[in-house]
Amino acid sequence: MLLHLYAVRHGQTYFNRYNRLQGWSNSPLTSSGLEDADRAGRKLTKVSFAAAYCSDTTRAQETVHRILAQNQSGNMPEPVCDSHFREQFYGYFEGQDMAMAWWAAGAPHGAGTYQQIVDQFGLSATRDFLK
């Protein structure tokens, strides 16, 4: 059996627009983010989905519903929304300006930006430093 997996990330949120660290925070989609979801829906309009999954955040749920609303394959699965699909949780840092959050997390280690943390310590360190 051949399985096709389509992974779609939500569109722009207000936290994205204002450069805020998001994670589990429930920031709604902007008008641009809604257009992103609609554009993805148009590209996937003929795909017959056996199932649809998303995180339990409203941005992910709105994205999957907008994609499925445009689908013309006749198969409209009810999306399964589950917290296991959420992004990383950043605790105290959620909602903060991204540059300030990465500086606060990385500066004690000698890396004041996200990219410096990745370059010096690896991608997994970005999660560790914010926890």
PDB file of N, CA and C in Angstrom, residues 18-110:
ATOM      1  N   TYR A  18       4.276  39.954  14.874  1.00  0.00           N
ATOM      2  CA  TYR A  18       4.953  40.873  15.789  1.00  0.00           C
ATOM      3  C   TYR A  18       6.190  40.257  16.427  1.00  0.00           C
ATOM      4  N   ASN A  19       6.725  39.210  15.795  1.00  0.00           N
ATOM      5  CA  ASN A  19       8.000  38.601  16.185  1.00  0.00           C
ATOM      6  C   ASN A  19       8.002  38.150  17.647  1.00  0.00           C
ATOM      7  N   ARG A  20       6.926  37.440  18.031  1.00  0.00           N
ATOM      8  CA  ARG A  20       6.794  36.923  19.391  1.00  0.00           C
ATOM      9  C   ARG A  20       6.991  35.406  19.381  1.00  0.00           C
ATOM     10  N   LEU A  21       7.637  34.896  20.403  1.00  0.00           N
ATOM     11  CA  LEU A  21       7.842  33.462  20.535  1.00  0.00           C
ATOM     12  C   LEU A  21       6.500  32.801  20.814  1.00  0.00           C
ATOM     13  N   GLN A  22       6.133  31.774  20.044  1.00  0.00           N
ATOM     14  CA  GLN A  22       4.771  31.262  20.085  1.00  0.00           C
ATOM     15  C   GLN A  22       4.602  29.944  20.829  1.00  0.00           C
ATOM     16  N   GLY A  23       5.155  28.869  20.378  1.00  0.00           N
ATOM     17  CA  GLY A  23       4.990  27.587  21.053  1.00  0.00           C
ATOM     18  C   GLY A  23       3.539  27.186  21.225  1.00  0.00           C
ATOM     19  N   TRP A  24       3.127  26.981  22.474  1.00  0.00           N
ATOM     20  CA  TRP A  24       1.758  26.543  22.761  1.00  0.00           C
ATOM     21  C   TRP A  24       0.771  27.700  22.850  1.00  0.00           C
ATOM     22  N   SER A  25       1.243  28.919  22.859  1.00  0.00           N
ATOM     23  CA  SER A  25       0.343  30.074  22.954  1.00  0.00           C
ATOM     24  C   SER A  25      -0.642  30.058  21.796  1.00  0.00           C
ATOM     25  N   ASN A  26      -1.857  30.470  22.092  1.00  0.00           N
ATOM     26  CA  ASN A  26      -2.926  30.364  21.109  1.00  0.00           C
ATOM     27  C   ASN A  26      -3.137  31.681  20.386  1.00  0.00           C
ATOM     28  N   SER A  27      -2.217  32.040  19.531  1.00  0.00           N
ATOM     29  CA  SER A  27      -2.301  33.269  18.760  1.00  0.00           C
ATOM     30  C   SER A  27      -3.088  33.006  17.478  1.00  0.00           C
ATOM     31  N   PRO A  28      -4.098  33.807  17.183  1.00  0.00           N
ATOM     32  CA  PRO A  28      -4.923  33.561  15.988  1.00  0.00           C
ATOM     33  C   PRO A  28      -4.204  33.905  14.685  1.00  0.00           C
ATOM     34  N   LEU A  29      -4.721  33.350  13.603  1.00  0.00           N
ATOM     35  CA  LEU A  29      -4.201  33.640  12.269  1.00  0.00           C
ATOM     36  C   LEU A  29      -4.528  35.079  11.880  1.00  0.00           C
ATOM     37  N   THR A  30      -3.593  35.719  11.190  1.00  0.00           N
ATOM     38  CA  THR A  30      -3.834  37.040  10.611  1.00  0.00           C
ATOM     39  C   THR A  30      -4.586  36.847   9.297  1.00  0.00           C
ATOM     40  N   SER A  31      -4.956  37.933   8.644  1.00  0.00           N
ATOM     41  CA  SER A  31      -5.606  37.804   7.329  1.00  0.00           C
ATOM     42  C   SER A  31      -4.655  37.138   6.343  1.00  0.00           C
ATOM     43  N   SER A  32      -3.366  37.413   6.457  1.00  0.00           N
ATOM     44  CA  SER A  32      -2.370  36.754   5.614  1.00  0.00           C
ATOM     45  C   SER A  32      -2.324  35.257   5.920  1.00  0.00           C
ATOM     46  N   GLY A  33      -2.425  34.900   7.191  1.00  0.00           N
ATOM     47  CA  GLY A  33      -2.433  33.493   7.593  1.00  0.00           C
ATOM     48  C   GLY A  33      -3.656  32.763   7.071  1.00  0.00           C
ATOM     49  N   LEU A  34      -4.804  33.442   7.062  1.00  0.00           N
ATOM     50  CA  LEU A  34      -6.021  32.845   6.503  1.00  0.00           C
ATOM     51  C   LEU A  34      -5.862  32.623   5.001  1.00  0.00           C
ATOM     52  N   GLU A  35      -5.245  33.597   4.326  1.00  0.00           N
ATOM     53  CA  GLU A  35      -4.987  33.453   2.890  1.00  0.00           C
ATOM     54  C   GLU A  35      -4.020  32.300   2.627  1.00  0.00           C
ATOM     55  N   ASP A  36      -3.025  32.126   3.508  1.00  0.00           N
ATOM     56  CA  ASP A  36      -2.098  30.997   3.387  1.00  0.00           C
ATOM     57  C   ASP A  36      -2.852  29.674   3.453  1.00  0.00           C
ATOM     58  N   ALA A  37      -3.766  29.557   4.406  1.00  0.00           N
ATOM     59  CA  ALA A  37      -4.555  28.331   4.551  1.00  0.00           C
ATOM     60  C   ALA A  37      -5.423  28.094   3.313  1.00  0.00           C
ATOM     61  N   ASP A  38      -6.032  29.150   2.804  1.00  0.00           N
ATOM     62  CA  ASP A  38      -6.857  29.019   1.598  1.00  0.00           C
ATOM     63  C   ASP A  38      -6.019  28.625   0.388  1.00  0.00           C
ATOM     64  N   ARG A  39      -4.819  29.180   0.287  1.00  0.00           N
ATOM     65  CA  ARG A  39      -3.916  28.839  -0.820  1.00  0.00           C
ATOM     66  C   ARG A  39      -3.524  27.357  -0.750  1.00  0.00           C
ATOM     67  N   ALA A  40      -3.232  26.885   0.451  1.00  0.00           N
ATOM     68  CA  ALA A  40      -2.917  25.461   0.625  1.00  0.00           C
ATOM     69  C   ALA A  40      -4.120  24.607   0.242  1.00  0.00           C
ATOM     70  N   GLY A  41      -5.307  25.052   0.624  1.00  0.00           N
ATOM     71  CA  GLY A  41      -6.529  24.329   0.270  1.00  0.00           C
ATOM     72  C   GLY A  41      -6.726  24.228  -1.229  1.00  0.00           C
ATOM     73  N   ARG A  42      -6.441  25.318  -1.941  1.00  0.00           N
ATOM     74  CA  ARG A  42      -6.572  25.294  -3.405  1.00  0.00           C
ATOM     75  C   ARG A  42      -5.573  24.320  -4.026  1.00  0.00           C
ATOM     76  N   LYS A  43      -4.355  24.257  -3.484  1.00  0.00           N
ATOM     77  CA  LYS A  43      -3.345  23.350  -4.026  1.00  0.00           C
ATOM     78  C   LYS A  43      -3.686  21.887  -3.751  1.00  0.00           C
ATOM     79  N   LEU A  44      -4.452  21.649  -2.695  1.00  0.00           N
ATOM     80  CA  LEU A  44      -4.791  20.277  -2.308  1.00  0.00           C
ATOM     81  C   LEU A  44      -6.241  19.926  -2.624  1.00  0.00           C
ATOM     82  N   THR A  45      -6.879  20.716  -3.463  1.00  0.00           N
ATOM     83  CA  THR A  45      -8.314  20.590  -3.696  1.00  0.00           C
ATOM     84  C   THR A  45      -8.737  19.222  -4.253  1.00  0.00           C
ATOM     85  N   LYS A  46      -7.866  18.555  -4.985  1.00  0.00           N
ATOM     86  CA  LYS A  46      -8.224  17.273  -5.609  1.00  0.00           C
ATOM     87  C   LYS A  46      -7.706  16.065  -4.826  1.00  0.00           C
ATOM     88  N   VAL A  47      -7.029  16.313  -3.725  1.00  0.00           N
ATOM     89  CA  VAL A  47      -6.460  15.213  -2.937  1.00  0.00           C
ATOM     90  C   VAL A  47      -7.569  14.539  -2.127  1.00  0.00           C
ATOM     91  N   SER A  48      -7.612  13.233  -2.183  1.00  0.00           N
ATOM     92  CA  SER A  48      -8.570  12.474  -1.394  1.00  0.00           C
ATOM     93  C   SER A  48      -7.911  12.094  -0.069  1.00  0.00           C
ATOM     94  N   PHE A  49      -8.317  12.746   0.989  1.00  0.00           N
ATOM     95  CA  PHE A  49      -7.721  12.519   2.296  1.00  0.00           C
ATOM     96  C   PHE A  49      -8.418  11.373   3.018  1.00  0.00           C
ATOM     97  N   ALA A  50      -7.624  10.428   3.515  1.00  0.00           N
ATOM     98  CA  ALA A  50      -8.171   9.355   4.346  1.00  0.00           C
ATOM     99  C   ALA A  50      -8.347   9.838   5.778  1.00  0.00           C
ATOM    100  N   ALA A  51      -7.508  10.772   6.186  1.00  0.00           N
ATOM    101  CA  ALA A  51      -7.567  11.311   7.544  1.00  0.00           C
ATOM    102  C   ALA A  51      -6.900  12.684   7.550  1.00  0.00           C
ATOM    103  N   ALA A  52      -7.208  13.460   8.568  1.00  0.00           N
ATOM    104  CA  ALA A  52      -6.583  14.777   8.751  1.00  0.00           C
ATOM    105  C   ALA A  52      -6.316  14.962  10.238  1.00  0.00           C
ATOM    106  N   TYR A  53      -5.095  15.393  10.554  1.00  0.00           N
ATOM    107  CA  TYR A  53      -4.672  15.577  11.931  1.00  0.00           C
ATOM    108  C   TYR A  53      -4.099  16.977  12.108  1.00  0.00           C
ATOM    109  N   CYS A  54      -4.279  17.531  13.304  1.00  0.00           N
ATOM    110  CA  CYS A  54      -3.683  18.827  13.611  1.00  0.00           C
ATOM    111  C   CYS A  54      -3.537  18.949  15.117  1.00  0.00           C
ATOM    112  N   SER A  55      -2.801  19.961  15.543  1.00  0.00           N
ATOM    113  CA  SER A  55      -2.702  20.216  16.977  1.00  0.00           C
ATOM    114  C   SER A  55      -4.031  20.791  17.458  1.00  0.00           C
ATOM    115  N   ASP A  56      -4.146  20.929  18.759  1.00  0.00           N
ATOM    116  CA  ASP A  56      -5.377  21.471  19.325  1.00  0.00           C
ATOM    117  C   ASP A  56      -5.362  22.995  19.438  1.00  0.00           C
ATOM    118  N   THR A  57      -4.391  23.658  18.809  1.00  0.00           N
ATOM    119  CA  THR A  57      -4.385  25.121  18.793  1.00  0.00           C
ATOM    120  C   THR A  57      -5.386  25.612  17.761  1.00  0.00           C
ATOM    121  N   THR A  58      -5.951  26.778  17.999  1.00  0.00           N
ATOM    122  CA  THR A  58      -6.949  27.292  17.058  1.00  0.00           C
ATOM    123  C   THR A  58      -6.332  27.586  15.694  1.00  0.00           C
ATOM    124  N   ARG A  59      -5.058  28.006  15.649  1.00  0.00           N
ATOM    125  CA  ARG A  59      -4.429  28.302  14.359  1.00  0.00           C
ATOM    126  C   ARG A  59      -4.344  27.045  13.498  1.00  0.00           C
ATOM    127  N   ALA A  60      -4.027  25.904  14.105  1.00  0.00           N
ATOM    128  CA  ALA A  60      -3.942  24.650  13.360  1.00  0.00           C
ATOM    129  C   ALA A  60      -5.332  24.162  12.964  1.00  0.00           C
ATOM    130  N   GLN A  61      -6.284  24.276  13.872  1.00  0.00           N
ATOM    131  CA  GLN A  61      -7.644  23.832  13.574  1.00  0.00           C
ATOM    132  C   GLN A  61      -8.270  24.667  12.462  1.00  0.00           C
ATOM    133  N   GLU A  62      -8.073  25.960  12.521  1.00  0.00           N
ATOM    134  CA  GLU A  62      -8.628  26.815  11.466  1.00  0.00           C
ATOM    135  C   GLU A  62      -7.982  26.496  10.117  1.00  0.00           C
ATOM    136  N   THR A  63      -6.691  26.227  10.126  1.00  0.00           N
ATOM    137  CA  THR A  63      -5.986  25.889   8.892  1.00  0.00           C
ATOM    138  C   THR A  63      -6.551  24.602   8.285  1.00  0.00           C
ATOM    139  N   VAL A  64      -6.667  23.549   9.084  1.00  0.00           N
ATOM    140  CA  VAL A  64      -7.145  22.273   8.540  1.00  0.00           C
ATOM    141  C   VAL A  64      -8.599  22.390   8.059  1.00  0.00           C
ATOM    142  N   HIS A  65      -9.429  23.120   8.783  1.00  0.00           N
ATOM    143  CA  HIS A  65     -10.830  23.285   8.351  1.00  0.00           C
ATOM    144  C   HIS A  65     -10.919  24.062   7.042  1.00  0.00           C
ATOM    145  N   ARG A  66     -10.105  25.080   6.864  1.00  0.00           N
ATOM    146  CA  ARG A  66     -10.129  25.855   5.623  1.00  0.00           C
ATOM    147  C   ARG A  66      -9.632  25.015   4.447  1.00  0.00           C
ATOM    148  N   ILE A  67      -8.635  24.177   4.702  1.00  0.00           N
ATOM    149  CA  ILE A  67      -8.134  23.301   3.633  1.00  0.00           C
ATOM    150  C   ILE A  67      -9.213  22.297   3.228  1.00  0.00           C
ATOM    151  N   LEU A  68      -9.811  21.641   4.202  1.00  0.00           N
ATOM    152  CA  LEU A  68     -10.826  20.632   3.894  1.00  0.00           C
ATOM    153  C   LEU A  68     -12.087  21.240   3.280  1.00  0.00           C
ATOM    154  N   ALA A  69     -12.408  22.480   3.633  1.00  0.00           N
ATOM    155  CA  ALA A  69     -13.603  23.137   3.091  1.00  0.00           C
ATOM    156  C   ALA A  69     -13.495  23.336   1.585  1.00  0.00           C
ATOM    157  N   GLN A  70     -12.278  23.420   1.066  1.00  0.00           N
ATOM    158  CA  GLN A  70     -12.088  23.627  -0.371  1.00  0.00           C
ATOM    159  C   GLN A  70     -11.928  22.314  -1.138  1.00  0.00           C
ATOM    160  N   ASN A  71     -11.887  21.207  -0.416  1.00  0.00           N
ATOM    161  CA  ASN A  71     -11.604  19.929  -1.043  1.00  0.00           C
ATOM    162  C   ASN A  71     -12.776  19.451  -1.900  1.00  0.00           C
ATOM    163  N   GLN A  72     -12.454  18.974  -3.095  1.00  0.00           N
ATOM    164  CA  GLN A  72     -13.476  18.528  -4.042  1.00  0.00           C
ATOM    165  C   GLN A  72     -13.405  17.031  -4.311  1.00  0.00           C
ATOM    166  N   SER A  73     -12.663  16.285  -3.512  1.00  0.00           N
ATOM    167  CA  SER A  73     -12.497  14.854  -3.762  1.00  0.00           C
ATOM    168  C   SER A  73     -13.701  14.047  -3.296  1.00  0.00           C
ATOM    169  N   GLY A  74     -14.561  14.679  -2.490  1.00  0.00           N
ATOM    170  CA  GLY A  74     -15.725  13.967  -1.976  1.00  0.00           C
ATOM    171  C   GLY A  74     -15.459  13.296  -0.643  1.00  0.00           C
ATOM    172  N   ASN A  75     -14.206  13.186  -0.268  1.00  0.00           N
ATOM    173  CA  ASN A  75     -13.855  12.570   1.003  1.00  0.00           C
ATOM    174  C   ASN A  75     -13.515  13.675   1.998  1.00  0.00           C
ATOM    175  N   MET A  76     -14.363  13.864   2.985  1.00  0.00           N
ATOM    176  CA  MET A  76     -14.167  14.932   3.966  1.00  0.00           C
ATOM    177  C   MET A  76     -14.015  14.334   5.359  1.00  0.00           C
ATOM    178  N   PRO A  77     -12.820  13.900   5.724  1.00  0.00           N
ATOM    179  CA  PRO A  77     -12.659  13.344   7.070  1.00  0.00           C
ATOM    180  C   PRO A  77     -12.815  14.424   8.129  1.00  0.00           C
ATOM    181  N   GLU A  78     -13.282  14.023   9.285  1.00  0.00           N
ATOM    182  CA  GLU A  78     -13.343  14.956  10.411  1.00  0.00           C
ATOM    183  C   GLU A  78     -11.935  15.046  10.993  1.00  0.00           C
ATOM    184  N   PRO A  79     -11.363  16.244  11.086  1.00  0.00           N
ATOM    185  CA  PRO A  79     -10.001  16.364  11.599  1.00  0.00           C
ATOM    186  C   PRO A  79      -9.877  15.870  13.045  1.00  0.00           C
ATOM    187  N   VAL A  80      -8.784  15.212  13.326  1.00  0.00           N
ATOM    188  CA  VAL A  80      -8.458  14.790  14.679  1.00  0.00           C
ATOM    189  C   VAL A  80      -7.504  15.843  15.241  1.00  0.00           C
ATOM    190  N   CYS A  81      -7.948  16.541  16.265  1.00  0.00           N
ATOM    191  CA  CYS A  81      -7.145  17.591  16.883  1.00  0.00           C
ATOM    192  C   CYS A  81      -6.573  17.048  18.190  1.00  0.00           C
ATOM    193  N   ASP A  82      -5.255  17.082  18.302  1.00  0.00           N
ATOM    194  CA  ASP A  82      -4.606  16.431  19.430  1.00  0.00           C
ATOM    195  C   ASP A  82      -3.413  17.256  19.907  1.00  0.00           C
ATOM    196  N   SER A  83      -3.254  17.346  21.201  1.00  0.00           N
ATOM    197  CA  SER A  83      -2.164  18.140  21.781  1.00  0.00           C
ATOM    198  C   SER A  83      -0.786  17.574  21.436  1.00  0.00           C
ATOM    199  N   HIS A  84      -0.698  16.318  21.032  1.00  0.00           N
ATOM    200  CA  HIS A  84       0.592  15.716  20.678  1.00  0.00           C
ATOM    201  C   HIS A  84       1.188  16.323  19.403  1.00  0.00           C
ATOM    202  N   PHE A  85       0.393  17.071  18.652  1.00  0.00           N
ATOM    203  CA  PHE A  85       0.887  17.720  17.431  1.00  0.00           C
ATOM    204  C   PHE A  85       1.328  19.163  17.671  1.00  0.00           C
ATOM    205  N   ARG A  86       1.306  19.615  18.903  1.00  0.00           N
ATOM    206  CA  ARG A  86       1.698  20.999  19.204  1.00  0.00           C
ATOM    207  C   ARG A  86       3.188  21.222  18.931  1.00  0.00           C
ATOM    208  N   GLU A  87       3.521  22.496  18.793  1.00  0.00           N
ATOM    209  CA  GLU A  87       4.920  22.907  18.690  1.00  0.00           C
ATOM    210  C   GLU A  87       5.565  22.783  20.071  1.00  0.00           C
ATOM    211  N   GLN A  88       6.831  23.145  20.156  1.00  0.00           N
ATOM    212  CA  GLN A  88       7.539  23.142  21.433  1.00  0.00           C
ATOM    213  C   GLN A  88       6.867  24.100  22.417  1.00  0.00           C
ATOM    214  N   PHE A  89       6.966  23.782  23.683  1.00  0.00           N
ATOM    215  CA  PHE A  89       6.464  24.654  24.744  1.00  0.00           C
ATOM    216  C   PHE A  89       7.630  25.477  25.282  1.00  0.00           C
ATOM    217  N   TYR A  90       7.478  26.796  25.317  1.00  0.00           N
ATOM    218  CA  TYR A  90       8.562  27.673  25.741  1.00  0.00           C
ATOM    219  C   TYR A  90       8.292  28.354  27.074  1.00  0.00           C
ATOM    220  N   GLY A  91       7.230  27.951  27.762  1.00  0.00           N
ATOM    221  CA  GLY A  91       6.961  28.438  29.112  1.00  0.00           C
ATOM    222  C   GLY A  91       7.008  29.948  29.249  1.00  0.00           C
ATOM    223  N   TYR A  92       7.805  30.409  30.182  1.00  0.00           N
ATOM    224  CA  TYR A  92       7.940  31.825  30.505  1.00  0.00           C
ATOM    225  C   TYR A  92       8.216  32.683  29.270  1.00  0.00           C
ATOM    226  N   PHE A  93       8.936  32.139  28.302  1.00  0.00           N
ATOM    227  CA  PHE A  93       9.363  32.926  27.144  1.00  0.00           C
ATOM    228  C   PHE A  93       8.262  33.134  26.105  1.00  0.00           C
ATOM    229  N   GLU A  94       7.165  32.382  26.201  1.00  0.00           N
ATOM    230  CA  GLU A  94       6.099  32.529  25.200  1.00  0.00           C
ATOM    231  C   GLU A  94       5.493  33.922  25.262  1.00  0.00           C
ATOM    232  N   GLY A  95       5.317  34.512  24.109  1.00  0.00           N
ATOM    233  CA  GLY A  95       4.758  35.850  24.001  1.00  0.00           C
ATOM    234  C   GLY A  95       5.797  36.949  24.044  1.00  0.00           C
ATOM    235  N   GLN A  96       7.026  36.609  24.397  1.00  0.00           N
ATOM    236  CA  GLN A  96       8.088  37.615  24.443  1.00  0.00           C
ATOM    237  C   GLN A  96       8.637  37.878  23.045  1.00  0.00           C
ATOM    238  N   ASP A  97       9.217  39.037  22.883  1.00  0.00           N
ATOM    239  CA  ASP A  97       9.910  39.359  21.643  1.00  0.00           C
ATOM    240  C   ASP A  97      10.972  38.289  21.395  1.00  0.00           C
ATOM    241  N   MET A  98      11.030  37.771  20.162  1.00  0.00           N
ATOM    242  CA  MET A  98      11.941  36.661  19.855  1.00  0.00           C
ATOM    243  C   MET A  98      13.395  37.014  20.144  1.00  0.00           C
ATOM    244  N   ALA A  99      13.849  38.170  19.715  1.00  0.00           N
ATOM    245  CA  ALA A  99      15.247  38.532  19.926  1.00  0.00           C
ATOM    246  C   ALA A  99      15.571  38.609  21.418  1.00  0.00           C
ATOM    247  N   MET A 100      14.653  39.162  22.196  1.00  0.00           N
ATOM    248  CA  MET A 100      14.879  39.269  23.640  1.00  0.00           C
ATOM    249  C   MET A 100      14.880  37.890  24.298  1.00  0.00           C
ATOM    250  N   ALA A 101      13.967  37.022  23.873  1.00  0.00           N
ATOM    251  CA  ALA A 101      13.889  35.681  24.454  1.00  0.00           C
ATOM    252  C   ALA A 101      15.148  34.884  24.158  1.00  0.00           C
ATOM    253  N   TRP A 102      15.619  34.935  22.904  1.00  0.00           N
ATOM    254  CA  TRP A 102      16.822  34.180  22.550  1.00  0.00           C
ATOM    255  C   TRP A 102      18.056  34.760  23.232  1.00  0.00           C
ATOM    256  N   TRP A 103      18.087  36.079  23.405  1.00  0.00           N
ATOM    257  CA  TRP A 103      19.211  36.676  24.130  1.00  0.00           C
ATOM    258  C   TRP A 103      19.193  36.219  25.591  1.00  0.00           C
ATOM    259  N   ALA A 104      18.026  36.261  26.214  1.00  0.00           N
ATOM    260  CA  ALA A 104      17.917  35.848  27.618  1.00  0.00           C
ATOM    261  C   ALA A 104      18.309  34.387  27.801  1.00  0.00           C
ATOM    262  N   ALA A 105      17.954  33.558  26.832  1.00  0.00           N
ATOM    263  CA  ALA A 105      18.265  32.133  26.925  1.00  0.00           C
ATOM    264  C   ALA A 105      19.717  31.834  26.570  1.00  0.00           C
ATOM    265  N   GLY A 106      20.266  32.526  25.577  1.00  0.00           N
ATOM    266  CA  GLY A 106      21.598  32.199  25.075  1.00  0.00           C
ATOM    267  C   GLY A 106      22.746  32.996  25.645  1.00  0.00           C
ATOM    268  N   ALA A 107      22.502  34.220  26.067  1.00  0.00           N
ATOM    269  CA  ALA A 107      23.589  35.083  26.549  1.00  0.00           C
ATOM    270  C   ALA A 107      24.393  34.467  27.690  1.00  0.00           C
ATOM    271  N   PRO A 108      23.751  33.796  28.657  1.00  0.00           N
ATOM    272  CA  PRO A 108      24.553  33.174  29.719  1.00  0.00           C
ATOM    273  C   PRO A 108      25.529  32.104  29.203  1.00  0.00           C
ATOM    274  N   HIS A 109      25.290  31.624  27.993  1.00  0.00           N
ATOM    275  CA  HIS A 109      26.152  30.602  27.383  1.00  0.00           C
ATOM    276  C   HIS A 109      27.082  31.207  26.324  1.00  0.00           C
ATOM    277  N   GLY A 110      27.049  32.530  26.188  1.00  0.00           N
ATOM    278  CA  GLY A 110      27.897  33.195  25.213  1.00  0.00           C
ATOM    279  C   GLY A 110      27.331  33.243  23.816  1.00  0.00           C
TER     280      GLY A 110
END
